[in-house]
Amino acid sequence: MNIRPITTRKIIVSAFMLCFYCLVNAQNYIEIKPDDDEKEIVKKAASVKPTQRQLNWQKLEVTGFLHFGINTFTGKEWGDGSESPSLFNPSKLDTDQWVKVAKKAGINLLILTAKHHDGFCLWPTQTTEYSIKNAPYLDGKGDILKSLAESCKKFDMKIGVYLSPWDRNAKSYGSEAYNEMFRNQLTEVLSQYGKIDEVWFDGANGEGPNGKKQEYDWSSYYNLIRKLQPDAVIAVMGPDVRWVGTETGYGRETEWSVVPANNLDQNNIAAGSQQQMNIKPAGDMQNKDVGSRDKILKAKGLVWYPAETDVSIRPGWFYHAHEDSKVKSKEKLLDIYFHSVGKNGVLLLNIPPTKEGLIHQIDETNLIEWKNLRDQIFGNNVLHHKGVKLLKDGNRKSLKNDGTGIWTTKKENQELIFEYESTKDLTFNILQLGEFIKWGQRVEKFEIQVKKNNNWESIANGTTIGYKRIMVLPTTVSNHIRIKITQSRLNPFVDKIGLYHYEDIAKLDGKAH
Ligand code: FUL
């Protein structure tokens, strides 16, 4: 009889099926039933997880925008679609230079404005005559998207496209024919240039050349993108990534990636099937609070919808020579980094190429200085200094068991306490924490304390952590420190714990302007 082997095989197969089920069904969307109580809703919120494409995107941390087009040559921010293609003639355009600068700045993906609101296309499209093929640049043989895609490939940089649905040049704008034209444009940019990692749709929707407004057929756009580039995130006017709500580089103090999605359940989305999700979650994404308990208790459904924090290195999105003296300094960029990546967002930093077609020297210098500063600060975690000991308190469990792993509590709703004792005094003014978001976002409150005269004194409190939380603290000298996760949705999964010191912390203004 070989009952045992069959049983064992069955168990293995079942376990495998279960793992597979868990993997493919990592819940990205969950419905809230009318009779769910707070406990149930909190449990559901804790179970919402990013899709693989969202997770890959979040890990990029710092991404770049390249606003370049006809506006670069007219000095405008918004062209009206009547500007002549004959103006487009960069004399030294070098996409290798763009990518090399971005690489040196620690930027991991570059998004090109392949078409801005003026409708001028930076690739030789078949859909309109309003494109680079009618420009003097390379006698009409240029293709900026192709050139950038090749440079990105060469230097191992990810690439995204900004394609403005609002088109102030297209004659068909305001009719169904425009939806067809836009889908054709999407097909061109998503099928001729290799892998595309992000598609960025703007919310601006004005009138076309005929004074008409367009009803965009979003779901047909999303379906096409999923078909042509299944790994690409669709951002802002899209289902995968939301706009943080400012264009300053500053996100919210409390930034949840799990937010109410009250429009999704009507569209027959089976719980957890967001891998195919082609609907943009609705809601006021500029609200101060997007995902607190208060918000989720009133929701019909919850979805993973993380924030992207965009800002330009200069006052404008396009290059203007008169703004050369207004390029953001390394300190301002560091402050922005703390308030974007450090507040559970992905930073999308715009670096607009000049009329010559190059990243300006000032922008390059400031970007590299900013990267050096980040390396210098985050390369020295004082908690890793010799003589620092992490005391166990029985509440924790390191899933990696190497002191740097993922930490959690043994039971739900317990405090998670990290207590560090050092033989020497430690000086620090920056706290970094992270959550292992593959398993969701859970932390609602945390605190940092130091021991003085045998008493624990609080030096700062925070709310959400998410993928990464960076907090500026008063400059502190201590040899006995506690970092406490005091409230979370079920048990937290904490990682990326660090304390750092930046001498010029007073140069960071912490203000969005
Ligand atoms: C806005 C646009 O109108 C700006 O010109 C710019 O492209 C910015 C990133 O998005 O909505």
Coordinates of C-alpha atoms and ligand atoms in Angstrom, one line a residue:
M1 CA 0.0 0.0 0.0
N2 CA 1.3 3.4 -0.7
I3 CA -1.3 5.5 1.1
R4 CA 1.3 7.5 2.9
P5 CA 3.2 8.8 -0.1
I6 CA 0.0 9.8 -1.8
T7 CA -1.1 11.6 1.4
T8 CA 2.2 13.4 1.6
R9 CA 2.0 14.3 -2.0
K10 CA -1.5 15.6 -1.5
I11 CA -0.3 17.7 1.5
I12 CA 2.6 19.1 -0.6
V13 CA 0.3 19.9 -3.5
S14 CA -2.3 21.5 -1.2
A15 CA 0.4 23.6 0.5
F16 CA 1.8 24.6 -2.9
M17 CA -1.7 25.5 -4.1
L18 CA -2.2 27.6 -1.0
C19 CA 1.0 29.5 -1.4
F20 CA 0.2 30.0 -5.1
Y21 CA -3.3 31.2 -4.2
C22 CA -1.8 33.6 -1.6
L23 CA 0.7 34.9 -4.1
V24 CA -1.7 35.6 -6.9
N25 CA -4.4 36.7 -4.6
A26 CA -2.4 39.1 -2.5
Q27 CA -5.3 41.4 -1.8
N28 CA -5.1 44.7 -3.4
Y29 CA -8.7 45.6 -3.0
I30 CA -11.2 44.5 -0.4
E31 CA -14.9 45.2 -0.1
I32 CA -16.3 46.4 3.2
K33 CA -19.7 44.9 4.1
P34 CA -22.4 47.1 5.6
D35 CA -22.4 45.1 8.9
D36 CA -18.6 45.0 9.3
D37 CA -17.6 46.4 12.7
E38 CA -14.5 48.5 13.4
K39 CA -12.5 45.4 14.3
E40 CA -13.3 43.7 11.1
I41 CA -12.6 46.9 9.0
V42 CA -9.2 47.4 10.7
K43 CA -8.4 43.8 10.0
K44 CA -9.4 44.2 6.3
A45 CA -7.3 47.4 6.0
A46 CA -4.3 45.6 7.4
S47 CA -4.7 42.9 4.8
V48 CA -4.7 45.2 1.7
K49 CA -1.3 44.8 -0.2
P50 CA 0.4 46.3 -3.1
T51 CA 0.5 44.6 -6.5
Q52 CA 3.9 43.5 -7.7
R53 CA 4.1 46.5 -10.1
Q54 CA 3.2 48.9 -7.3
L55 CA 5.8 47.3 -5.0
N56 CA 8.5 47.6 -7.7
W57 CA 7.6 51.2 -8.3
Q58 CA 7.6 52.1 -4.5
K59 CA 11.1 50.7 -4.2
L60 CA 12.4 53.1 -6.8
E61 CA 12.1 55.9 -4.2
V62 CA 13.5 58.7 -6.4
T63 CA 12.3 59.2 -9.9
G64 CA 12.8 62.0 -12.4
F65 CA 10.6 64.0 -14.8
L66 CA 11.9 65.5 -18.0
H67 CA 9.7 68.4 -19.2
F68 CA 10.9 69.1 -22.7
G69 CA 9.1 70.1 -25.8
I70 CA 7.9 73.1 -27.8
N71 CA 7.5 75.1 -24.6
T72 CA 11.3 74.8 -24.1
F73 CA 11.6 77.0 -27.2
T74 CA 8.8 79.5 -26.6
G75 CA 9.4 80.1 -22.8
K76 CA 5.8 79.1 -22.1
E77 CA 4.5 76.6 -19.5
W78 CA 1.4 75.7 -21.4
G79 CA 1.5 76.0 -25.2
D80 CA -1.8 76.5 -27.0
G81 CA -1.1 74.1 -29.8
S82 CA -0.5 76.9 -32.4
E83 CA 3.3 77.1 -31.9
S84 CA 5.2 76.2 -35.1
P85 CA 7.2 73.0 -35.2
S86 CA 10.0 75.0 -36.8
L87 CA 10.8 76.3 -33.4
F88 CA 11.9 72.9 -32.1
N89 CA 15.7 72.7 -32.8
P90 CA 17.9 71.7 -29.9
S91 CA 21.5 72.3 -30.9
K92 CA 23.4 69.9 -28.6
L93 CA 20.7 67.4 -27.5
D94 CA 22.3 64.5 -25.6
T95 CA 20.0 62.0 -23.9
D96 CA 23.1 60.2 -22.6
Q97 CA 23.9 63.3 -20.6
W98 CA 20.4 63.4 -19.1
V99 CA 20.6 59.8 -18.0
K100 CA 24.1 60.1 -16.7
V101 CA 23.2 63.1 -14.6
A102 CA 20.1 61.4 -13.3
K103 CA 22.1 58.3 -12.5
K104 CA 24.6 60.3 -10.5
A105 CA 21.7 61.9 -8.6
G106 CA 20.3 58.5 -7.5
I107 CA 17.3 58.8 -9.8
N108 CA 15.9 55.4 -10.8
L109 CA 13.4 56.1 -13.5
L110 CA 12.9 59.0 -16.0
I111 CA 9.6 60.1 -17.4
L112 CA 9.6 62.1 -20.6
T113 CA 6.8 64.5 -21.6
A114 CA 6.4 62.7 -25.0
K115 CA 3.4 65.0 -25.5
H116 CA 2.4 68.0 -23.3
H117 CA -1.0 69.9 -23.5
D118 CA 0.1 71.7 -26.7
G119 CA -0.1 68.3 -28.5
F120 CA 3.4 68.5 -30.0
C121 CA 4.8 64.9 -30.2
L122 CA 8.5 64.2 -29.5
W123 CA 8.4 61.0 -31.5
P124 CA 7.5 60.8 -35.3
T125 CA 3.9 59.7 -34.8
Q126 CA 1.6 58.7 -37.6
T127 CA -1.4 60.2 -35.8
T128 CA -0.7 63.9 -36.5
E129 CA 1.6 66.2 -38.5
Y130 CA 2.2 68.2 -35.2
S131 CA 5.4 66.4 -34.3
I132 CA 9.2 66.3 -34.4
K133 CA 9.1 65.0 -38.0
N134 CA 8.1 68.5 -39.2
A135 CA 10.8 70.2 -37.1
P136 CA 14.2 71.3 -38.3
Y137 CA 15.9 69.2 -35.7
L138 CA 17.9 66.4 -37.5
D139 CA 16.0 67.4 -40.7
G140 CA 12.8 65.9 -39.3
K141 CA 14.5 62.5 -38.6
G142 CA 14.7 63.0 -34.8
D143 CA 13.0 60.9 -32.2
I144 CA 13.6 62.0 -28.6
L145 CA 11.7 59.0 -27.1
K146 CA 13.8 56.6 -29.0
S147 CA 17.0 58.4 -28.1
L148 CA 16.1 58.5 -24.4
A149 CA 15.0 54.8 -24.4
E150 CA 18.4 53.8 -25.9
S151 CA 20.3 55.9 -23.3
C152 CA 18.2 54.4 -20.5
K153 CA 18.9 51.0 -21.7
K154 CA 22.6 51.7 -22.0
F155 CA 22.8 53.1 -18.4
D156 CA 20.3 50.7 -16.8
M157 CA 17.7 53.3 -16.1
K158 CA 13.9 52.7 -16.1
I159 CA 11.7 54.8 -18.3
G160 CA 8.2 56.3 -18.3
V161 CA 6.1 58.3 -20.6
Y162 CA 3.9 61.4 -19.9
L163 CA 1.3 61.6 -22.6
S164 CA -1.1 64.4 -22.0
P165 CA -4.7 63.4 -22.8
W166 CA -5.6 67.1 -23.1
D167 CA -4.5 68.1 -26.6
R168 CA -4.8 71.7 -27.7
N169 CA -3.8 71.0 -31.3
A170 CA -5.8 67.9 -32.3
K171 CA -8.7 68.8 -34.5
S172 CA -10.6 65.7 -33.5
Y173 CA -10.5 66.8 -29.8
G174 CA -13.9 66.7 -28.3
S175 CA -15.1 63.7 -30.4
E176 CA -14.9 59.9 -30.3
A177 CA -12.3 60.1 -33.0
Y178 CA -9.9 61.7 -30.5
N179 CA -10.1 58.7 -28.2
E180 CA -9.1 56.6 -31.1
M181 CA -6.2 58.9 -31.9
F182 CA -5.1 58.9 -28.3
R183 CA -5.2 55.1 -28.2
N184 CA -3.1 55.0 -31.4
Q185 CA -0.6 57.4 -29.8
L186 CA -0.4 55.1 -26.7
T187 CA 0.1 52.1 -29.0
E188 CA 3.0 53.8 -30.7
V189 CA 4.8 54.9 -27.6
L190 CA 4.2 51.6 -25.8
S191 CA 5.1 49.2 -28.6
Q192 CA 8.1 50.8 -30.3
Y193 CA 10.5 51.6 -27.5
G194 CA 11.0 48.5 -25.4
K195 CA 9.9 48.2 -21.8
I196 CA 8.1 51.2 -20.3
D197 CA 7.7 51.2 -16.5
E198 CA 5.3 54.1 -15.9
V199 CA 2.6 55.9 -17.9
W200 CA 1.7 59.3 -16.5
F201 CA -1.6 60.9 -17.2
D202 CA -2.2 64.5 -16.1
G203 CA -5.5 65.7 -14.6
A204 CA -5.6 68.9 -16.6
N205 CA -8.5 68.8 -19.0
G206 CA -9.3 72.0 -20.9
E207 CA -10.8 72.8 -24.2
G208 CA -9.4 71.7 -27.5
P209 CA -8.8 73.9 -30.6
N210 CA -12.6 73.8 -31.4
G211 CA -13.5 75.0 -27.9
K212 CA -14.8 71.5 -27.1
K213 CA -14.0 69.3 -24.1
Q214 CA -13.2 65.7 -24.4
E215 CA -14.8 62.8 -22.6
Y216 CA -11.8 60.5 -22.2
D217 CA -12.4 56.7 -22.5
W218 CA -10.1 55.9 -19.6
S219 CA -10.9 52.2 -19.3
S220 CA -10.0 51.7 -23.0
Y221 CA -6.7 53.5 -22.3
Y222 CA -6.0 51.4 -19.2
N223 CA -6.8 48.1 -21.0
L224 CA -4.4 49.0 -23.8
I225 CA -1.6 49.8 -21.4
R226 CA -2.2 46.5 -19.5
K227 CA -2.0 44.7 -22.8
L228 CA 1.1 46.4 -24.2
Q229 CA 3.1 47.0 -21.0
P230 CA 1.6 44.8 -18.2
D231 CA 4.3 45.8 -15.7
A232 CA 4.0 49.6 -16.1
V233 CA 2.2 51.5 -13.3
I234 CA -0.4 54.0 -14.5
A235 CA 0.0 57.1 -12.5
V236 CA -2.1 60.1 -11.4
M237 CA -5.1 59.8 -13.6
G238 CA -4.7 56.0 -13.3
P239 CA -5.4 53.1 -11.1
D240 CA -2.0 52.3 -9.6
V241 CA -0.4 55.5 -8.3
R242 CA -2.2 58.6 -7.0
W243 CA -1.1 62.2 -7.0
V244 CA -0.1 63.3 -3.5
G245 CA -2.1 66.4 -4.0
T246 CA 0.6 69.1 -4.1
E247 CA 3.2 70.0 -6.6
T248 CA 5.7 71.1 -4.0
G249 CA 7.5 67.9 -3.2
Y250 CA 5.9 67.9 0.3
G251 CA 3.5 65.0 1.2
R252 CA 1.2 64.6 4.2
E253 CA 2.3 64.1 7.8
T254 CA 0.0 61.0 7.8
E255 CA 0.3 59.2 4.5
W256 CA -1.7 56.0 4.0
S257 CA -1.3 53.8 1.0
V258 CA -4.5 52.0 1.9
V259 CA -7.4 54.3 1.0
P260 CA -11.2 54.1 0.6
A261 CA -12.3 53.2 -2.9
N262 CA -16.0 53.7 -3.0
N263 CA -16.4 53.4 -6.7
L264 CA -14.8 50.1 -7.3
D265 CA -17.3 47.6 -6.0
Q266 CA -19.9 48.7 -8.5
N267 CA -17.6 47.5 -11.2
N268 CA -17.7 43.9 -10.3
I269 CA -14.3 43.6 -8.9
A270 CA -14.0 40.4 -7.0
A271 CA -12.1 41.1 -3.8
G272 CA -8.4 40.8 -4.3
S273 CA -8.3 40.8 -8.1
Q274 CA -6.7 44.1 -8.5
Q275 CA -3.9 42.6 -10.6
Q276 CA -6.5 43.2 -13.4
M277 CA -7.8 46.4 -11.9
N278 CA -8.5 49.0 -14.6
I279 CA -10.4 51.6 -12.6
K280 CA -9.1 54.7 -11.0
P281 CA -10.1 54.8 -7.4
A282 CA -12.3 57.9 -6.8
G283 CA -12.0 60.2 -3.8
D284 CA -10.7 63.6 -2.8
M285 CA -6.9 63.0 -3.2
Q286 CA -6.1 66.5 -2.0
N287 CA -7.8 65.9 1.4
K288 CA -5.6 66.3 4.4
D289 CA -6.7 62.9 5.6
V290 CA -7.0 60.1 3.0
G291 CA -6.9 56.9 5.1
S292 CA -7.3 57.3 8.8
R293 CA -9.6 55.1 10.8
D294 CA -12.2 57.7 10.5
K295 CA -12.0 57.5 6.7
I296 CA -11.9 53.7 6.4
L297 CA -14.8 53.2 8.8
K298 CA -17.0 55.0 6.3
A299 CA -15.6 53.2 3.2
K300 CA -17.3 50.7 0.9
G301 CA -14.0 49.3 -0.2
L302 CA -10.3 49.7 0.5
V303 CA -7.5 49.7 -2.1
W304 CA -3.7 50.0 -2.2
Y305 CA -3.2 53.4 -3.9
P306 CA 0.2 54.9 -3.0
A307 CA 1.3 58.5 -3.3
E308 CA 3.6 60.0 -5.9
T309 CA 5.1 63.4 -4.8
D310 CA 6.0 65.6 -7.8
V311 CA 7.9 68.9 -7.8
S312 CA 10.3 70.7 -10.2
I313 CA 13.9 71.5 -9.4
R314 CA 13.1 75.0 -10.7
P315 CA 10.0 77.2 -10.3
G316 CA 8.6 76.1 -13.7
W317 CA 8.1 72.7 -15.2
F318 CA 9.9 73.7 -18.4
Y319 CA 13.3 75.3 -18.7
H320 CA 13.5 79.1 -18.6
A321 CA 16.9 80.8 -18.6
H322 CA 15.7 83.4 -16.2
E323 CA 15.2 80.8 -13.5
D324 CA 18.9 79.7 -13.5
S325 CA 19.3 81.5 -10.2
K326 CA 16.3 79.7 -8.7
V327 CA 17.4 76.1 -8.9
K328 CA 16.7 74.3 -5.6
S329 CA 19.8 73.8 -3.4
K330 CA 21.0 70.5 -2.0
E331 CA 19.5 71.4 1.3
K332 CA 16.1 72.2 -0.2
L333 CA 16.3 68.9 -2.2
L334 CA 17.2 67.1 1.0
D335 CA 14.2 68.6 2.8
I336 CA 12.0 67.6 -0.1
Y337 CA 13.4 64.0 0.1
F338 CA 12.5 63.9 3.8
H339 CA 9.0 65.0 3.0
S340 CA 8.4 62.8 0.0
V341 CA 10.3 59.5 0.2
G342 CA 10.4 60.0 4.0
K343 CA 6.7 60.3 4.1
N344 CA 5.7 57.1 2.4
G345 CA 5.8 58.6 -1.2
V346 CA 7.8 58.2 -4.3
L347 CA 9.6 61.5 -5.3
L348 CA 9.1 62.6 -8.9
L349 CA 11.6 65.4 -9.4
N350 CA 11.5 67.4 -12.6
I351 CA 14.8 68.4 -14.2
P352 CA 13.9 70.2 -17.4
P353 CA 16.5 70.1 -20.3
T354 CA 17.6 73.5 -21.8
K355 CA 17.0 74.8 -25.3
E356 CA 20.3 73.2 -26.3
G357 CA 18.9 69.9 -25.1
L358 CA 21.1 69.4 -22.0
I359 CA 20.6 69.3 -18.3
H360 CA 21.9 72.7 -17.1
Q361 CA 25.2 72.7 -15.2
I362 CA 23.6 74.3 -12.1
D363 CA 20.9 71.6 -11.9
E364 CA 23.6 68.9 -12.4
T365 CA 25.8 70.3 -9.6
N366 CA 22.9 70.7 -7.1
L367 CA 21.6 67.2 -7.9
I368 CA 25.0 65.6 -7.3
E369 CA 25.7 67.5 -4.1
W370 CA 22.2 66.4 -2.9
K371 CA 23.1 62.8 -3.6
N372 CA 26.4 63.1 -1.8
L373 CA 24.6 64.6 1.2
R374 CA 22.1 61.7 1.3
D375 CA 25.0 59.1 1.0
Q376 CA 26.9 60.9 3.7
I377 CA 24.0 61.0 6.2
F378 CA 22.4 57.7 5.5
G379 CA 25.8 55.9 5.2
N380 CA 26.2 56.3 9.0
N381 CA 23.5 54.7 11.1
V382 CA 24.6 55.4 14.7
L383 CA 22.7 52.3 15.8
H384 CA 25.3 50.3 13.9
H385 CA 28.2 51.9 15.8
K386 CA 30.4 49.6 17.9
G387 CA 29.1 49.2 21.4
V388 CA 25.4 49.7 20.6
K389 CA 23.3 46.8 21.9
L390 CA 19.7 46.1 21.0
L391 CA 18.0 44.8 24.2
K392 CA 15.2 42.3 23.8
D393 CA 12.0 42.8 25.7
G394 CA 10.2 39.7 24.8
N395 CA 7.7 41.5 22.5
R396 CA 9.6 41.2 19.3
K397 CA 10.6 38.6 16.8
S398 CA 13.0 39.3 14.0
L399 CA 11.9 37.4 11.0
K400 CA 15.4 37.5 9.6
N401 CA 17.0 37.2 13.0
D402 CA 20.0 39.3 12.2
G403 CA 19.1 42.5 13.9
T404 CA 18.4 44.3 10.7
G405 CA 15.4 42.2 9.5
I406 CA 11.7 42.6 9.8
W407 CA 10.4 43.0 13.3
T408 CA 6.9 42.2 14.6
T409 CA 5.1 41.5 17.8
K410 CA 4.1 38.1 19.0
K411 CA 0.5 39.1 19.3
E412 CA -1.8 41.6 17.7
N413 CA -2.2 45.1 19.2
Q414 CA 1.0 44.9 21.3
E415 CA 3.6 47.6 21.5
L416 CA 6.8 46.9 19.6
I417 CA 9.7 48.3 21.5
F418 CA 13.3 48.7 20.3
E419 CA 15.6 49.6 23.2
Y420 CA 19.2 50.4 22.4
E421 CA 22.0 50.8 24.9
S422 CA 25.4 52.2 23.9
T423 CA 28.7 52.2 25.6
K424 CA 29.3 55.7 24.2
D425 CA 27.0 58.6 23.7
L426 CA 25.3 58.7 20.4
T427 CA 24.5 62.0 18.6
F428 CA 21.5 62.1 16.2
N429 CA 18.8 64.2 14.8
I430 CA 17.1 62.1 12.1
L431 CA 15.0 59.0 12.6
Q432 CA 14.3 56.5 9.9
L433 CA 11.7 53.7 10.0
G434 CA 10.1 51.5 7.4
E435 CA 7.4 48.9 7.1
F436 CA 7.7 45.7 5.1
I437 CA 4.8 46.8 2.9
K438 CA 4.7 43.6 0.9
W439 CA 2.5 42.6 3.8
G440 CA 0.6 45.9 4.0
Q441 CA 0.7 49.2 5.8
R442 CA -0.2 49.0 9.5
V443 CA 1.5 51.4 11.8
E444 CA -0.7 54.2 13.2
K445 CA 1.5 55.7 16.0
F446 CA 5.1 55.6 17.0
E447 CA 7.3 57.4 19.5
I448 CA 11.0 57.9 20.2
Q449 CA 12.3 58.3 23.8
V450 CA 15.6 58.7 25.5
K451 CA 16.5 57.9 29.1
K452 CA 17.4 60.8 31.3
N453 CA 18.0 60.4 35.1
N454 CA 16.3 57.0 35.0
N455 CA 13.2 58.4 33.3
W456 CA 12.1 57.9 29.7
E457 CA 11.5 61.2 28.0
S458 CA 9.7 61.5 24.7
I459 CA 11.5 63.4 22.0
A460 CA 9.1 62.9 19.1
N461 CA 5.9 61.3 18.1
G462 CA 4.7 60.2 14.7
T463 CA 1.7 58.6 13.0
T464 CA 2.1 56.6 9.8
I465 CA 5.4 55.0 8.6
G466 CA 4.6 53.1 5.3
Y467 CA 7.4 52.2 3.0
K468 CA 9.7 54.7 4.6
R469 CA 9.4 57.4 7.2
I470 CA 12.1 60.0 7.9
M471 CA 11.6 62.4 10.8
V472 CA 13.8 65.3 11.8
L473 CA 14.4 65.3 15.6
P474 CA 15.9 67.8 18.0
T475 CA 19.6 67.1 18.0
T476 CA 20.0 64.6 20.8
V477 CA 22.9 63.1 22.7
S478 CA 22.1 59.9 24.5
N479 CA 23.3 56.3 25.2
H480 CA 19.9 54.9 26.0
I481 CA 17.2 55.1 23.3
R482 CA 13.8 53.6 22.8
I483 CA 11.8 53.5 19.5
K484 CA 8.2 52.4 20.1
I485 CA 5.5 51.4 17.8
T486 CA 2.5 52.2 20.0
Q487 CA -0.5 51.6 17.7
S488 CA -1.0 49.6 14.6
R489 CA -3.6 47.7 12.6
L490 CA -3.1 44.1 13.8
N491 CA 0.7 43.5 14.2
P492 CA 3.2 45.8 12.6
F493 CA 6.1 44.6 10.3
V494 CA 8.9 47.1 10.8
D495 CA 12.2 47.4 9.0
K496 CA 14.8 50.1 7.9
I497 CA 15.5 51.3 11.5
G498 CA 18.1 54.0 11.7
L499 CA 19.3 57.1 13.6
Y500 CA 21.5 59.6 11.8
H501 CA 23.1 62.9 12.3
Y502 CA 23.2 65.9 9.9
E503 CA 25.2 68.9 11.2
D504 CA 23.4 71.5 9.1
I505 CA 19.9 70.4 10.1
A506 CA 19.0 74.0 10.8
K507 CA 19.3 74.7 7.0
L508 CA 16.2 72.5 6.4
D509 CA 13.2 74.7 6.6
G510 CA 10.5 71.9 6.5
K511 CA 8.2 74.2 4.5
A512 CA 6.5 73.5 1.3
H513 CA 7.3 76.4 -1.0
Ligands
FUL1 C1 0.4 69.7 -14.5 C2 0.6 70.2 -15.9 O1 -0.4 71.1 -16.3 C3 1.9 70.9 -15.8 O2 2.3 71.6 -17.0 C4 3.0 69.8 -15.5 O3 3.1 68.9 -16.6 C5 2.6 69.1 -14.2 C6 3.5 67.9 -13.9 O4 1.3 68.6 -14.3 O5 -0.9 69.3 -14.2

